[in-house]
Short mmCIF file of C-alpha atoms and ligand atoms in Angstrom, two decimals:
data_model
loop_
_atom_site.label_atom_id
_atom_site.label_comp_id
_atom_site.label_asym_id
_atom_site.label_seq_id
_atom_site.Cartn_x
_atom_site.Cartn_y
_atom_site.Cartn_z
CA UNK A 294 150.25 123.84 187.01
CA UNK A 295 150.58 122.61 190.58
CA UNK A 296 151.04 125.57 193.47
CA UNK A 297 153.44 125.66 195.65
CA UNK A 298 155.68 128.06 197.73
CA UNK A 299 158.28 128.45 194.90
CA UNK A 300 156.51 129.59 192.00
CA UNK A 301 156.81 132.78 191.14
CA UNK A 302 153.57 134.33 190.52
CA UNK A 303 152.38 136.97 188.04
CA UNK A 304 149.25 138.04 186.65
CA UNK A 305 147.31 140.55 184.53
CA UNK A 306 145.18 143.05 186.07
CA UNK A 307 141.73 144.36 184.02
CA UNK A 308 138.17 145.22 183.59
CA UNK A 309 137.50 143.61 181.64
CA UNK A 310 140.31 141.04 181.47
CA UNK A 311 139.23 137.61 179.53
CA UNK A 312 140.03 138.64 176.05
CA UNK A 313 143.86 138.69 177.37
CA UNK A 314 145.95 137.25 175.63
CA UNK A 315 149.09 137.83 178.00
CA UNK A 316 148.15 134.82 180.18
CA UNK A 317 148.96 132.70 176.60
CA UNK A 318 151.97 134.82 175.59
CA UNK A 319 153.89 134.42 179.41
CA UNK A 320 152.50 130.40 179.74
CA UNK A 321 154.27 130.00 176.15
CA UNK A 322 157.77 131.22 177.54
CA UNK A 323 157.16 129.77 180.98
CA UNK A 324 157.02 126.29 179.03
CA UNK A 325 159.55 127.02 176.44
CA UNK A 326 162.49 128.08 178.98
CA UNK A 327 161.22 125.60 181.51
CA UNK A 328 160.81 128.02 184.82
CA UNK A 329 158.56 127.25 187.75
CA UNK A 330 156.13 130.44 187.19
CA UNK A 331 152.50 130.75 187.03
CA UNK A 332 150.80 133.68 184.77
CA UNK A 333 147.08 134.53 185.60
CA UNK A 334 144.51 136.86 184.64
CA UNK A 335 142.42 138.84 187.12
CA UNK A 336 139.38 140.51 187.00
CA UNK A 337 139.75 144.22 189.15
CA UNK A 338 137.67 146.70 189.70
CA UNK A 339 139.44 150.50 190.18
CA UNK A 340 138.99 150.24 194.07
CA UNK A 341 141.10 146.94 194.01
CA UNK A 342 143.97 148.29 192.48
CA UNK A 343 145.75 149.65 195.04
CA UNK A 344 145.39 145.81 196.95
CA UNK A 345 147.01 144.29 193.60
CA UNK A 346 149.95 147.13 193.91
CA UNK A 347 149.77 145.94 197.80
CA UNK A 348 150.03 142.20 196.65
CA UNK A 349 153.74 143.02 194.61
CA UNK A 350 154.98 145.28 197.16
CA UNK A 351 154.40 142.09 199.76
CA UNK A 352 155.85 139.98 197.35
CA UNK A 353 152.97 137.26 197.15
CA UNK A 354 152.89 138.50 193.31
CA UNK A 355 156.48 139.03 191.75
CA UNK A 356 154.81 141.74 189.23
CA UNK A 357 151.95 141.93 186.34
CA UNK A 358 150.67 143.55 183.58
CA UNK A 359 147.87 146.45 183.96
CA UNK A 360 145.39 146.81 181.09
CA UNK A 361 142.65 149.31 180.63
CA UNK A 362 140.97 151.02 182.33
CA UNK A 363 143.41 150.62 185.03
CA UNK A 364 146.80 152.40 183.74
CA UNK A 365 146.49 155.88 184.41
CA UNK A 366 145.74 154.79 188.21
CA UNK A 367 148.44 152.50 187.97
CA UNK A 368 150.54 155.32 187.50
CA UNK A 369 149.43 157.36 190.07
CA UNK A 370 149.62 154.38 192.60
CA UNK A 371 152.90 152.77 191.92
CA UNK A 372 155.49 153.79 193.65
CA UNK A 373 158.06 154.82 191.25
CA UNK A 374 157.91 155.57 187.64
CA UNK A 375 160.22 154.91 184.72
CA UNK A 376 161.03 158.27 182.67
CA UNK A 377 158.60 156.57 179.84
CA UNK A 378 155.75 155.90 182.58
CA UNK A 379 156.18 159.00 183.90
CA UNK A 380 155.84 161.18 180.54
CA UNK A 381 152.93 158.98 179.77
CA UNK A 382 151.14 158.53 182.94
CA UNK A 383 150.38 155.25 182.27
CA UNK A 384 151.68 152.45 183.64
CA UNK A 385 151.14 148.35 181.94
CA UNK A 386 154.12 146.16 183.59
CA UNK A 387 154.90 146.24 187.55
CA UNK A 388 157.39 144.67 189.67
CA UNK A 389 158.99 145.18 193.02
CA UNK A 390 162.60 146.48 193.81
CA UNK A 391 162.94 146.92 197.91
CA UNK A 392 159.98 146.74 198.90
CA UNK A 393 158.68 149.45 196.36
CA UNK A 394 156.62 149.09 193.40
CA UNK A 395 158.09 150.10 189.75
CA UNK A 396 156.12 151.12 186.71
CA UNK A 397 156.70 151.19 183.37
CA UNK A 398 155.20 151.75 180.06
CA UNK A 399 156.43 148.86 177.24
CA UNK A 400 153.60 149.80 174.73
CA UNK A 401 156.58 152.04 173.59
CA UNK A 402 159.51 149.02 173.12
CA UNK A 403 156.76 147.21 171.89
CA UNK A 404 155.90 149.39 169.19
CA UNK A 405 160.06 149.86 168.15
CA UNK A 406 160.94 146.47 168.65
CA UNK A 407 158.23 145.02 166.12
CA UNK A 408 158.54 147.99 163.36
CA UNK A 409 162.70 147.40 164.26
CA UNK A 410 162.05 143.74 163.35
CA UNK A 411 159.49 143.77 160.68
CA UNK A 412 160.80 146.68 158.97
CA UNK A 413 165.12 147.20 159.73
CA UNK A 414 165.94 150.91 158.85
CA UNK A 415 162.12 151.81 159.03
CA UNK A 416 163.48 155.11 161.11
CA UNK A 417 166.13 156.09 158.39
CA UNK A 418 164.51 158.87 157.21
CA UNK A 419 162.74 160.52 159.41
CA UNK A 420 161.29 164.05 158.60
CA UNK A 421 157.67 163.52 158.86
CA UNK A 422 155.17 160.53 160.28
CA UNK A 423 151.62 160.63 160.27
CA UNK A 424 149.70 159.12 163.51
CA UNK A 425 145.99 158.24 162.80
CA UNK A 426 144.45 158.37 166.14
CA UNK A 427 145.08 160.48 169.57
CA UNK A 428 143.79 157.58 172.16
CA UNK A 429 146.45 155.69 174.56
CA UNK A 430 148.15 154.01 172.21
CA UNK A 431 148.46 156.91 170.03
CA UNK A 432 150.40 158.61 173.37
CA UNK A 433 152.89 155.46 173.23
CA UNK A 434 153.81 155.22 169.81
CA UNK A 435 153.88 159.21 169.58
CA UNK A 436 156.52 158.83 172.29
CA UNK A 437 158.51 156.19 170.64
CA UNK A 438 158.26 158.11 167.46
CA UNK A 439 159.92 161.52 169.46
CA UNK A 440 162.26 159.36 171.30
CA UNK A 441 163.48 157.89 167.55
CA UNK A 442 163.60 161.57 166.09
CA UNK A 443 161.23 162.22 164.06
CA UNK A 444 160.73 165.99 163.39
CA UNK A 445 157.33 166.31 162.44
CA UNK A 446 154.59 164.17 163.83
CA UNK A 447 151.16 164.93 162.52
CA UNK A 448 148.08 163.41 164.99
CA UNK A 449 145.01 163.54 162.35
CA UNK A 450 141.80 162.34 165.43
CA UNK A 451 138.56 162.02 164.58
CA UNK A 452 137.86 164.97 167.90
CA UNK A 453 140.45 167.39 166.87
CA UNK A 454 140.50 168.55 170.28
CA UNK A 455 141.96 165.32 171.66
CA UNK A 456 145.02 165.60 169.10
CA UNK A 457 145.68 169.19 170.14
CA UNK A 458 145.62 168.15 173.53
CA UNK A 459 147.80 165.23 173.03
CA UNK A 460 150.00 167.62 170.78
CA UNK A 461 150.49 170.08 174.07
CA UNK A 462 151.21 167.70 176.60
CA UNK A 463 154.09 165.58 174.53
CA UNK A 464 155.36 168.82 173.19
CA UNK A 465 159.06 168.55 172.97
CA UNK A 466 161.63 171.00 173.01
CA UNK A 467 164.07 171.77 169.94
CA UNK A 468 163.29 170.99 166.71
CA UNK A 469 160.77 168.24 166.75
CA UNK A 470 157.25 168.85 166.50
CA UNK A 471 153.77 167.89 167.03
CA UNK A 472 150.76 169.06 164.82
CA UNK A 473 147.18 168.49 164.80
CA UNK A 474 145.13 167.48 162.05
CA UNK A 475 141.64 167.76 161.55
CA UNK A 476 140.28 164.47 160.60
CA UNK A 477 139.32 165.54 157.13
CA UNK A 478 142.50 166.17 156.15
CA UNK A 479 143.86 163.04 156.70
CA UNK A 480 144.39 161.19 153.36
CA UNK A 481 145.96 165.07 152.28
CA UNK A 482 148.37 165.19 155.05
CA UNK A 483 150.10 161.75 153.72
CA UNK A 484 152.50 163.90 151.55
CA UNK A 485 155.95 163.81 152.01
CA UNK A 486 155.12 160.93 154.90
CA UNK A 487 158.20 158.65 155.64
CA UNK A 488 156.11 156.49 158.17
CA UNK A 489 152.08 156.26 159.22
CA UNK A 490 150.58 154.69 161.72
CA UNK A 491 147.14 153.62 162.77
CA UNK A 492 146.33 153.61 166.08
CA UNK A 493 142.38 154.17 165.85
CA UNK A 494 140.29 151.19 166.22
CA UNK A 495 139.12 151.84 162.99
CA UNK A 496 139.22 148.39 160.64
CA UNK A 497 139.25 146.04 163.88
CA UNK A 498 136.83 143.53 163.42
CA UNK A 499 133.25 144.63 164.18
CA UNK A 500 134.25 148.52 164.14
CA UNK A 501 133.96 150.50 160.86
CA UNK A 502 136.15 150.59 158.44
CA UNK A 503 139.14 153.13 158.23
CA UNK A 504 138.50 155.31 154.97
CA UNK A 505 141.39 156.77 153.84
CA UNK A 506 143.39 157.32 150.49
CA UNK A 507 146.98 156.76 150.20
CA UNK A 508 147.60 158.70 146.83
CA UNK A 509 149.41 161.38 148.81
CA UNK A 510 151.73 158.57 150.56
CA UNK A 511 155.55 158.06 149.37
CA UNK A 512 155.40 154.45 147.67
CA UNK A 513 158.65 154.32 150.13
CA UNK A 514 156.78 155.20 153.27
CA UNK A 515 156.36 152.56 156.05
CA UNK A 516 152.90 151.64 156.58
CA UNK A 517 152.10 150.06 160.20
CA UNK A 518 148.75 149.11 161.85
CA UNK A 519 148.79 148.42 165.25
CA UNK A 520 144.94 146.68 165.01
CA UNK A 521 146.07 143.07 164.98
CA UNK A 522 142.79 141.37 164.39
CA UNK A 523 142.41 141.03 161.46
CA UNK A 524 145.93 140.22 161.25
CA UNK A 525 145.94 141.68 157.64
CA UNK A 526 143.90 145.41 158.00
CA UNK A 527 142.57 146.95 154.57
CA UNK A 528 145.05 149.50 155.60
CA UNK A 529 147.72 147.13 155.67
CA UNK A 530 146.42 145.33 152.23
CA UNK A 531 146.03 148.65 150.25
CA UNK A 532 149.71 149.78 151.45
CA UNK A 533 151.37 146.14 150.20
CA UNK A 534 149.51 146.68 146.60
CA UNK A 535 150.77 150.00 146.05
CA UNK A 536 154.36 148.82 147.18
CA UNK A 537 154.80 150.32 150.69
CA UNK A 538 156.24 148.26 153.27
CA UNK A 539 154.00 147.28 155.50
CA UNK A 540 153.49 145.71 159.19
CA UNK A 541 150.92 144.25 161.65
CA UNK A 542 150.52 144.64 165.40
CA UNK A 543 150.40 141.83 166.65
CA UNK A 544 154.66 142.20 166.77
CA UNK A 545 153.95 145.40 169.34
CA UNK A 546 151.46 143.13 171.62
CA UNK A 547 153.96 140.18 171.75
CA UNK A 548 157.31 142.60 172.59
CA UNK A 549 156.00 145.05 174.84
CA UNK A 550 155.01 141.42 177.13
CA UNK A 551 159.24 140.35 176.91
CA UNK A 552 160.21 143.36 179.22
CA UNK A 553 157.57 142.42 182.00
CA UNK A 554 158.37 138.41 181.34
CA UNK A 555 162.46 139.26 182.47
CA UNK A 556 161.90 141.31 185.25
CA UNK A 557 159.30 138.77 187.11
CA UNK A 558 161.30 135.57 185.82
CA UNK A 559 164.53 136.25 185.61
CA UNK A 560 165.06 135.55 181.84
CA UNK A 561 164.86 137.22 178.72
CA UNK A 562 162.08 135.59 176.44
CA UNK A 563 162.40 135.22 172.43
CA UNK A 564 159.59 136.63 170.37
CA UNK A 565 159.54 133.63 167.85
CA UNK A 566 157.31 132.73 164.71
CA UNK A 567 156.59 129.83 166.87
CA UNK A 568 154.40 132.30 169.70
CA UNK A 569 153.18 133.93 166.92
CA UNK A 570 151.67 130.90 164.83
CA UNK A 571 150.27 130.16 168.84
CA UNK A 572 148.69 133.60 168.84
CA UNK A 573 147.53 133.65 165.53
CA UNK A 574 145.85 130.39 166.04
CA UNK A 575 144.01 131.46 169.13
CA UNK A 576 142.57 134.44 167.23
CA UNK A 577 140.99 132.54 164.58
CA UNK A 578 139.74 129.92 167.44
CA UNK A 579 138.32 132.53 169.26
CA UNK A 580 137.42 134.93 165.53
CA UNK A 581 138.70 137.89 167.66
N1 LIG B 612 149.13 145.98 168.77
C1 LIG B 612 149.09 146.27 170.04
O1 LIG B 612 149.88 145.79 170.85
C2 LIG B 612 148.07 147.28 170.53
C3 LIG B 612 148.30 147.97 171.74
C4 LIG B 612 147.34 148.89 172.17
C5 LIG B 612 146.20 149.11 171.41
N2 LIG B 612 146.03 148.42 170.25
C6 LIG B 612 144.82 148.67 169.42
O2 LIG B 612 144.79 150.05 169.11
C7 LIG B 612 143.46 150.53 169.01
C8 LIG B 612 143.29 151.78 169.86
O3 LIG B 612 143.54 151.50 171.23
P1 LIG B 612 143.55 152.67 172.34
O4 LIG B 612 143.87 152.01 173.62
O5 LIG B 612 144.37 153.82 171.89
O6 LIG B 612 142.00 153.10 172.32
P2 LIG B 612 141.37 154.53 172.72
O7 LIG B 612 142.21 155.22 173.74
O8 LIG B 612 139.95 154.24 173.01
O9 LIG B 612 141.45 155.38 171.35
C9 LIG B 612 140.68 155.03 170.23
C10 LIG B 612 141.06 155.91 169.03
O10 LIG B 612 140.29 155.47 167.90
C11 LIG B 612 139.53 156.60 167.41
N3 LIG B 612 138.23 156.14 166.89
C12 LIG B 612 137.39 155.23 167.46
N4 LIG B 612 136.27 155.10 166.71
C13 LIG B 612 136.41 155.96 165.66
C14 LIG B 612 135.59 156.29 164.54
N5 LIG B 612 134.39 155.69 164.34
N6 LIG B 612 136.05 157.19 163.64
C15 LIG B 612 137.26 157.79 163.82
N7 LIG B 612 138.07 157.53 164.87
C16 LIG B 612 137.65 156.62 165.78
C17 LIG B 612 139.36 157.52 168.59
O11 LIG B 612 139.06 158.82 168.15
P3 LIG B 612 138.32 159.87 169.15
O12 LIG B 612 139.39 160.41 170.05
O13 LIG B 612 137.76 160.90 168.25
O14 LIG B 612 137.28 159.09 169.90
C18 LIG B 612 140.76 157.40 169.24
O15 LIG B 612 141.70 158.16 168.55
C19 LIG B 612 142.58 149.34 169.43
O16 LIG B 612 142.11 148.72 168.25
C20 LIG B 612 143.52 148.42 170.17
O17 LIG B 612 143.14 147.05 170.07
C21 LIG B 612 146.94 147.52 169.79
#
């Protein structure tokens, strides 16, 4: 795409950043609604952050996307936080309002909008979901789950320490709750389970596999895996055969990009089957 003074310019920020597929997901709706925009990716090392947050409160950038290992600076750097950034203390989508920089956290709209599109009424009944995992992601979706009202929220981690910790620091108020679980008790603490969710790397390709027994599980519960590649997890395969509805991630990677996409270019982009077909067919071009 040709340069000039009115494109508005975004980018994603990482280290490392080629395996991003955002670049992809904002070119698609850059095409499809026709706006003068560019979308790049960036390589950035933690001492260049604060010149990237310098670049969008200038305005040569209108905004971007921060992956890892850069959101918990991010946070700390931007100059306001949404409540959701702010109770995370991560930040993946900036833009500038004034002459200051915003951050937000859409791993957490992300996660909601796919489960409320793959899965309508998955939050019906909500007494009890199970979170595999106590990573960043984990902090997201526990969030999303608190913020949807569930009352119990088990965090089974491999390091039980890391789930306790996780456990203290999103501890709500009221009735809700958080519990650690020690890793070997995972399959066990699928009883009375309206929802689980993976959020360990476990089952990605070229990571081990994710051993665990759904016996326990409701045949009702919602099963979601947020590893996207492969698009169709053993986790995700086992849950279908036993008759538990079940849902990918790569639904949470393509709607926690739309929030980002509207702020920086002024209109709201469609998650279609037609980006995801694109997506899907870069994954098994590039067998990630
Ligand atoms: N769909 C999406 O949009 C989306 C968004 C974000 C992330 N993801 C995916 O989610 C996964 C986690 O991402 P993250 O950012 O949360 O990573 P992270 O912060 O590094 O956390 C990794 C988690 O996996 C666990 N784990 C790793 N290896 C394990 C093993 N051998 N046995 C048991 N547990 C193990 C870790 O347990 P310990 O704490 O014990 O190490 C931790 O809970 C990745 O596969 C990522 O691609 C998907």
């Amino acid at each position: 795409m040709e340069r000039t003074e009115n494109v508005v310019r975004a980018c994603v920020v990482g280290d490392p950043v080629s395996h991003s597929r955002s670049p992809l997901i904002h070119g698609h709706w850059l095409q499809r609604l026709g706006i003068a925009g560019a979308y790049d990716r960036r390589q950035v090392k933690a001492d260049e952050v604060d010149a990237f947050l310098d670049e969008v409160r200038a305005g040569k950038l209108r905004g971007g996307n921060v992956t890892v290992p850069h959101k918990e600076e991010a946070a700390r750097r931007v100059d306001v936080l949404t409540d959701t950034a702010r109770h995370l203390g991560a930040v993946n989508t900036v833009w500038e309002v004034d002459g200051k920089v915003w951050g937000d956290n859409t791993d957490v709209t992300g996660f909601l909008a796919n489960l409320d599109e793959r899965s309508p009424g998955w939050d019906r009944e909500r007494e009890k979901a199970i979170v595999l995992g106590a990573g960043g992601a984990a902090r997201a979706i526990i969030y999303g789950l608190l913020t949807r009202g569930f009352r119990e929220i088990g965090i089974a981690n491999r390091s039980v320490s890391r789930a306790r910790k996780l456990a203290e620091e999103l501890q709500p108020q009221g009735e809700q709750q958080l519990v650690p679980i020690a890793w070997d008790a995972r399959s066990d603490a699928l009883k009375n389970a309206n929802v689980l969710v993976n959020t360990t790397s476990l089952g990605m390709t070229g990571q081990p596999p994710l051993e665990l027994s759904l016996e326990a599980l409701p045949v009702q519960a919602v099963v979601h895996d947020i590893v996207y590649a492969p698009l169709e997890t053993d986790l995700l395969r086992a849950a279908r055969q036993r008759g538990n509805p079940a849902v990918d991630g790569l639904g949470m990677l393509l709607h926690q990009a739309a929030p980002g996409f509207s702020r920086w270019f002024g209109q709201e982009p469609q998650v279609t089957d037609e980006l995801r077909l694109l997506i899907i067919d870069d994954m098994n071009r590039t067998a990630a």
